[in-house]
Amino acid sequence: MVIPTLAAGEPLVECLQSLEDQTFRDFNVVVIDNSGKGLARAAAQGCSVRLIENRRNMGFGAAVNQGIRESHAPFVAVLNDDAAARPGWLAGLMRTMELEPEAGMCASMVLLAGRGVLDSAGMLMCPDGSSKQRGHGRPASEFARQEEVLFPSGSAALYRRVMLDRIGGFDEDFFLYSEDTDLGLRARWARWRCLYAPEAVVEHRYSHSAGRASPLKAYYVERNRLFLLVKNFPVSMLAKVPMATLSRYWWHAVSLRTGSGAAAQFRAEGNSVWRLGWIILRAHLAMLLSLPSLVKKRRDIRRNARLAPLEFQSLLGRYSISPREVAAL
């Protein structure tokens, strides 16, 4: 069990307490403190955890990879520090994963804390490379069936170690946001499946760490969307990305006028439209600077792929979300 933390406040205390009540008991917890200030010590006091303190914020992916290296268990669970697991969470994930040897990933039912509706029941992909939570904001009762999904949200997921050993862990260059999407797509290229376990429930304080629509989040989400595209999308899909991206930008503009969606929230938090434009430009420049490294990673993924490009495209088509829907969330 790996829990990266930055703020290491009361949510982390609740998270660790929730793990004390798990019905499945055969697990160890590794907390990675990215605060650079030893903030997690107080929260971890009295808990049976292995605490690793970094001198600076290494990013989500690097922190999770540190935790993975600390364990040799056949399964690795990842949990956000602002998520509290219900007692049957780990048992539900393990029971579901053991049903299917070709499943390398398992998604939880992630609820929005205190609201009783979904944060995610697996993830969906937009043709422009954006990823969004499946079922976000909808009643949990609509997603009560165990089924295959595209990949899990990294806020509460279980991964098979043999899969991680073969495809690699989280890409540390992403630093923050979409690392779970990249890992999920790489796993899919290698023909690993993902199952959704509705009985594995956690309650998540949505975007507790970086804010729902902060400039920091906007930059990394946009930059990492571009990283994902270069690394994972077949050429046939890349050709359709510009129109899908323009469509999403259009619906973000519409949401500014209607006062709904992430762009409207970004504006409501005191940020200007010009600042959003600058963030988008910075994200594209960062992608261009990273292009040689991204192309190398793309070649490595395709070299080890067990899916043909058309199979991958068809797979993403089954779990797609439209640009309009992305802008509305």
PDB file of N, CA, C and O in Angstrom, residues 272-305:
ATOM      1  N   SER A 272      -7.668  35.047 -14.836  1.00  0.00           N
ATOM      2  CA  SER A 272      -8.171  35.648 -16.071  1.00  0.00           C
ATOM      3  C   SER A 272      -8.115  34.664 -17.236  1.00  0.00           C
ATOM      4  O   SER A 272      -7.397  33.661 -17.196  1.00  0.00           O
ATOM      5  N   VAL A 273      -8.872  34.979 -18.275  1.00  0.00           N
ATOM      6  CA  VAL A 273      -8.823  34.185 -19.507  1.00  0.00           C
ATOM      7  C   VAL A 273      -7.432  34.259 -20.123  1.00  0.00           C
ATOM      8  O   VAL A 273      -6.930  33.276 -20.682  1.00  0.00           O
ATOM      9  N   TRP A 274      -6.788  35.425 -20.018  1.00  0.00           N
ATOM     10  CA  TRP A 274      -5.445  35.579 -20.573  1.00  0.00           C
ATOM     11  C   TRP A 274      -4.455  34.651 -19.865  1.00  0.00           C
ATOM     12  O   TRP A 274      -3.548  34.113 -20.489  1.00  0.00           O
ATOM     13  N   ARG A 275      -4.638  34.480 -18.563  1.00  0.00           N
ATOM     14  CA  ARG A 275      -3.760  33.582 -17.826  1.00  0.00           C
ATOM     15  C   ARG A 275      -3.950  32.143 -18.289  1.00  0.00           C
ATOM     16  O   ARG A 275      -2.983  31.385 -18.406  1.00  0.00           O
ATOM     17  N   LEU A 276      -5.185  31.784 -18.566  1.00  0.00           N
ATOM     18  CA  LEU A 276      -5.460  30.442 -19.073  1.00  0.00           C
ATOM     19  C   LEU A 276      -4.783  30.238 -20.423  1.00  0.00           C
ATOM     20  O   LEU A 276      -4.198  29.179 -20.687  1.00  0.00           O
ATOM     21  N   GLY A 277      -4.840  31.261 -21.290  1.00  0.00           N
ATOM     22  CA  GLY A 277      -4.171  31.167 -22.589  1.00  0.00           C
ATOM     23  C   GLY A 277      -2.673  31.000 -22.450  1.00  0.00           C
ATOM     24  O   GLY A 277      -2.045  30.222 -23.185  1.00  0.00           O
ATOM     25  N   TRP A 278      -2.081  31.714 -21.488  1.00  0.00           N
ATOM     26  CA  TRP A 278      -0.641  31.601 -21.249  1.00  0.00           C
ATOM     27  C   TRP A 278      -0.282  30.207 -20.744  1.00  0.00           C
ATOM     28  O   TRP A 278       0.756  29.644 -21.128  1.00  0.00           O
ATOM     29  N   ILE A 279      -1.138  29.650 -19.901  1.00  0.00           N
ATOM     30  CA  ILE A 279      -0.904  28.293 -19.393  1.00  0.00           C
ATOM     31  C   ILE A 279      -0.906  27.287 -20.546  1.00  0.00           C
ATOM     32  O   ILE A 279      -0.052  26.397 -20.617  1.00  0.00           O
ATOM     33  N   ILE A 280      -1.850  27.428 -21.455  1.00  0.00           N
ATOM     34  CA  ILE A 280      -1.929  26.522 -22.607  1.00  0.00           C
ATOM     35  C   ILE A 280      -0.679  26.646 -23.470  1.00  0.00           C
ATOM     36  O   ILE A 280      -0.108  25.645 -23.931  1.00  0.00           O
ATOM     37  N   LEU A 281      -0.224  27.884 -23.702  1.00  0.00           N
ATOM     38  CA  LEU A 281       0.983  28.103 -24.499  1.00  0.00           C
ATOM     39  C   LEU A 281       2.201  27.480 -23.819  1.00  0.00           C
ATOM     40  O   LEU A 281       3.009  26.796 -24.464  1.00  0.00           O
ATOM     41  N   ARG A 282       2.343  27.699 -22.509  1.00  0.00           N
ATOM     42  CA  ARG A 282       3.458  27.112 -21.757  1.00  0.00           C
ATOM     43  C   ARG A 282       3.453  25.587 -21.852  1.00  0.00           C
ATOM     44  O   ARG A 282       4.512  24.955 -21.987  1.00  0.00           O
ATOM     45  N   ALA A 283       2.262  25.010 -21.771  1.00  0.00           N
ATOM     46  CA  ALA A 283       2.148  23.551 -21.836  1.00  0.00           C
ATOM     47  C   ALA A 283       2.644  23.025 -23.179  1.00  0.00           C
ATOM     48  O   ALA A 283       3.359  22.008 -23.243  1.00  0.00           O
ATOM     49  N   HIS A 284       2.290  23.708 -24.257  1.00  0.00           N
ATOM     50  CA  HIS A 284       2.732  23.273 -25.583  1.00  0.00           C
ATOM     51  C   HIS A 284       4.244  23.453 -25.746  1.00  0.00           C
ATOM     52  O   HIS A 284       4.913  22.599 -26.355  1.00  0.00           O
ATOM     53  N   LEU A 285       4.785  24.536 -25.212  1.00  0.00           N
ATOM     54  CA  LEU A 285       6.232  24.742 -25.288  1.00  0.00           C
ATOM     55  C   LEU A 285       6.976  23.657 -24.500  1.00  0.00           C
ATOM     56  O   LEU A 285       8.004  23.150 -24.948  1.00  0.00           O
ATOM     57  N   ALA A 286       6.442  23.300 -23.341  1.00  0.00           N
ATOM     58  CA  ALA A 286       7.066  22.248 -22.527  1.00  0.00           C
ATOM     59  C   ALA A 286       7.050  20.914 -23.257  1.00  0.00           C
ATOM     60  O   ALA A 286       8.016  20.140 -23.179  1.00  0.00           O
ATOM     61  N   MET A 287       5.964  20.633 -23.952  1.00  0.00           N
ATOM     62  CA  MET A 287       5.888  19.385 -24.722  1.00  0.00           C
ATOM     63  C   MET A 287       6.945  19.379 -25.820  1.00  0.00           C
ATOM     64  O   MET A 287       7.630  18.359 -26.037  1.00  0.00           O
ATOM     65  N   LEU A 288       7.111  20.500 -26.517  1.00  0.00           N
ATOM     66  CA  LEU A 288       8.106  20.561 -27.592  1.00  0.00           C
ATOM     67  C   LEU A 288       9.519  20.362 -27.053  1.00  0.00           C
ATOM     68  O   LEU A 288      10.338  19.675 -27.669  1.00  0.00           O
ATOM     69  N   LEU A 289       9.809  20.938 -25.896  1.00  0.00           N
ATOM     70  CA  LEU A 289      11.129  20.772 -25.295  1.00  0.00           C
ATOM     71  C   LEU A 289      11.381  19.325 -24.875  1.00  0.00           C
ATOM     72  O   LEU A 289      12.524  18.859 -24.864  1.00  0.00           O
ATOM     73  N   SER A 290      10.314  18.621 -24.519  1.00  0.00           N
ATOM     74  CA  SER A 290      10.432  17.226 -24.069  1.00  0.00           C
ATOM     75  C   SER A 290      10.251  16.226 -25.209  1.00  0.00           C
ATOM     76  O   SER A 290      10.287  15.013 -24.963  1.00  0.00           O
ATOM     77  N   LEU A 291      10.070  16.704 -26.424  1.00  0.00           N
ATOM     78  CA  LEU A 291       9.719  15.824 -27.537  1.00  0.00           C
ATOM     79  C   LEU A 291      10.718  14.691 -27.776  1.00  0.00           C
ATOM     80  O   LEU A 291      10.292  13.541 -27.975  1.00  0.00           O
ATOM     81  N   PRO A 292      12.032  14.942 -27.776  1.00  0.00           N
ATOM     82  CA  PRO A 292      12.954  13.810 -27.998  1.00  0.00           C
ATOM     83  C   PRO A 292      12.771  12.677 -26.992  1.00  0.00           C
ATOM     84  O   PRO A 292      12.752  11.498 -27.362  1.00  0.00           O
ATOM     85  N   SER A 293      12.605  13.026 -25.716  1.00  0.00           N
ATOM     86  CA  SER A 293      12.400  12.004 -24.685  1.00  0.00           C
ATOM     87  C   SER A 293      11.073  11.290 -24.870  1.00  0.00           C
ATOM     88  O   SER A 293      10.979  10.062 -24.718  1.00  0.00           O
ATOM     89  N   LEU A 294      10.037  12.045 -25.227  1.00  0.00           N
ATOM     90  CA  LEU A 294       8.716  11.456 -25.415  1.00  0.00           C
ATOM     91  C   LEU A 294       8.696  10.492 -26.602  1.00  0.00           C
ATOM     92  O   LEU A 294       8.072   9.431 -26.545  1.00  0.00           O
ATOM     93  N   VAL A 295       9.370  10.854 -27.664  1.00  0.00           N
ATOM     94  CA  VAL A 295       9.426   9.987 -28.855  1.00  0.00           C
ATOM     95  C   VAL A 295      10.148   8.683 -28.516  1.00  0.00           C
ATOM     96  O   VAL A 295       9.741   7.598 -28.963  1.00  0.00           O
ATOM     97  N   LYS A 296      11.214   8.782 -27.731  1.00  0.00           N
ATOM     98  CA  LYS A 296      11.926   7.566 -27.313  1.00  0.00           C
ATOM     99  C   LYS A 296      11.006   6.658 -26.489  1.00  0.00           C
ATOM    100  O   LYS A 296      10.969   5.434 -26.686  1.00  0.00           O
ATOM    101  N   LYS A 297      10.255   7.248 -25.570  1.00  0.00           N
ATOM    102  CA  LYS A 297       9.326   6.461 -24.766  1.00  0.00           C
ATOM    103  C   LYS A 297       8.237   5.852 -25.646  1.00  0.00           C
ATOM    104  O   LYS A 297       7.800   4.714 -25.417  1.00  0.00           O
ATOM    105  N   ARG A 298       7.799   6.593 -26.640  1.00  0.00           N
ATOM    106  CA  ARG A 298       6.783   6.080 -27.568  1.00  0.00           C
ATOM    107  C   ARG A 298       7.296   4.833 -28.281  1.00  0.00           C
ATOM    108  O   ARG A 298       6.572   3.832 -28.406  1.00  0.00           O
ATOM    109  N   ARG A 299       8.542   4.871 -28.730  1.00  0.00           N
ATOM    110  CA  ARG A 299       9.124   3.721 -29.430  1.00  0.00           C
ATOM    111  C   ARG A 299       9.228   2.514 -28.504  1.00  0.00           C
ATOM    112  O   ARG A 299       8.984   1.377 -28.921  1.00  0.00           O
ATOM    113  N   ASP A 300       9.579   2.766 -27.251  1.00  0.00           N
ATOM    114  CA  ASP A 300       9.676   1.667 -26.288  1.00  0.00           C
ATOM    115  C   ASP A 300       8.309   1.017 -26.059  1.00  0.00           C
ATOM    116  O   ASP A 300       8.206  -0.216 -25.970  1.00  0.00           O
ATOM    117  N   ILE A 301       7.269   1.837 -25.961  1.00  0.00           N
ATOM    118  CA  ILE A 301       5.917   1.302 -25.763  1.00  0.00           C
ATOM    119  C   ILE A 301       5.498   0.449 -26.947  1.00  0.00           C
ATOM    120  O   ILE A 301       4.983  -0.671 -26.788  1.00  0.00           O
ATOM    121  N   ARG A 302       5.723   0.952 -28.143  1.00  0.00           N
ATOM    122  CA  ARG A 302       5.314   0.216 -29.339  1.00  0.00           C
ATOM    123  C   ARG A 302       6.151  -1.039 -29.554  1.00  0.00           C
ATOM    124  O   ARG A 302       5.659  -2.050 -30.082  1.00  0.00           O
ATOM    125  N   ARG A 303       7.398  -1.006 -29.132  1.00  0.00           N
ATOM    126  CA  ARG A 303       8.265  -2.172 -29.286  1.00  0.00           C
ATOM    127  C   ARG A 303       7.748  -3.345 -28.451  1.00  0.00           C
ATOM    128  O   ARG A 303       7.879  -4.509 -28.845  1.00  0.00           O
ATOM    129  N   ASN A 304       7.164  -3.033 -27.301  1.00  0.00           N
ATOM    130  CA  ASN A 304       6.672  -4.082 -26.401  1.00  0.00           C
ATOM    131  C   ASN A 304       5.162  -4.282 -26.474  1.00  0.00           C
ATOM    132  O   ASN A 304       4.594  -5.022 -25.672  1.00  0.00           O
ATOM    133  N   ALA A 305       4.506  -3.610 -27.423  1.00  0.00           N
ATOM    134  CA  ALA A 305       3.046  -3.664 -27.509  1.00  0.00           C
ATOM    135  C   ALA A 305       2.556  -5.037 -27.950  1.00  0.00           C
ATOM    136  O   ALA A 305       3.199  -5.713 -28.767  1.00  0.00           O
TER     137      ALA A 305
END
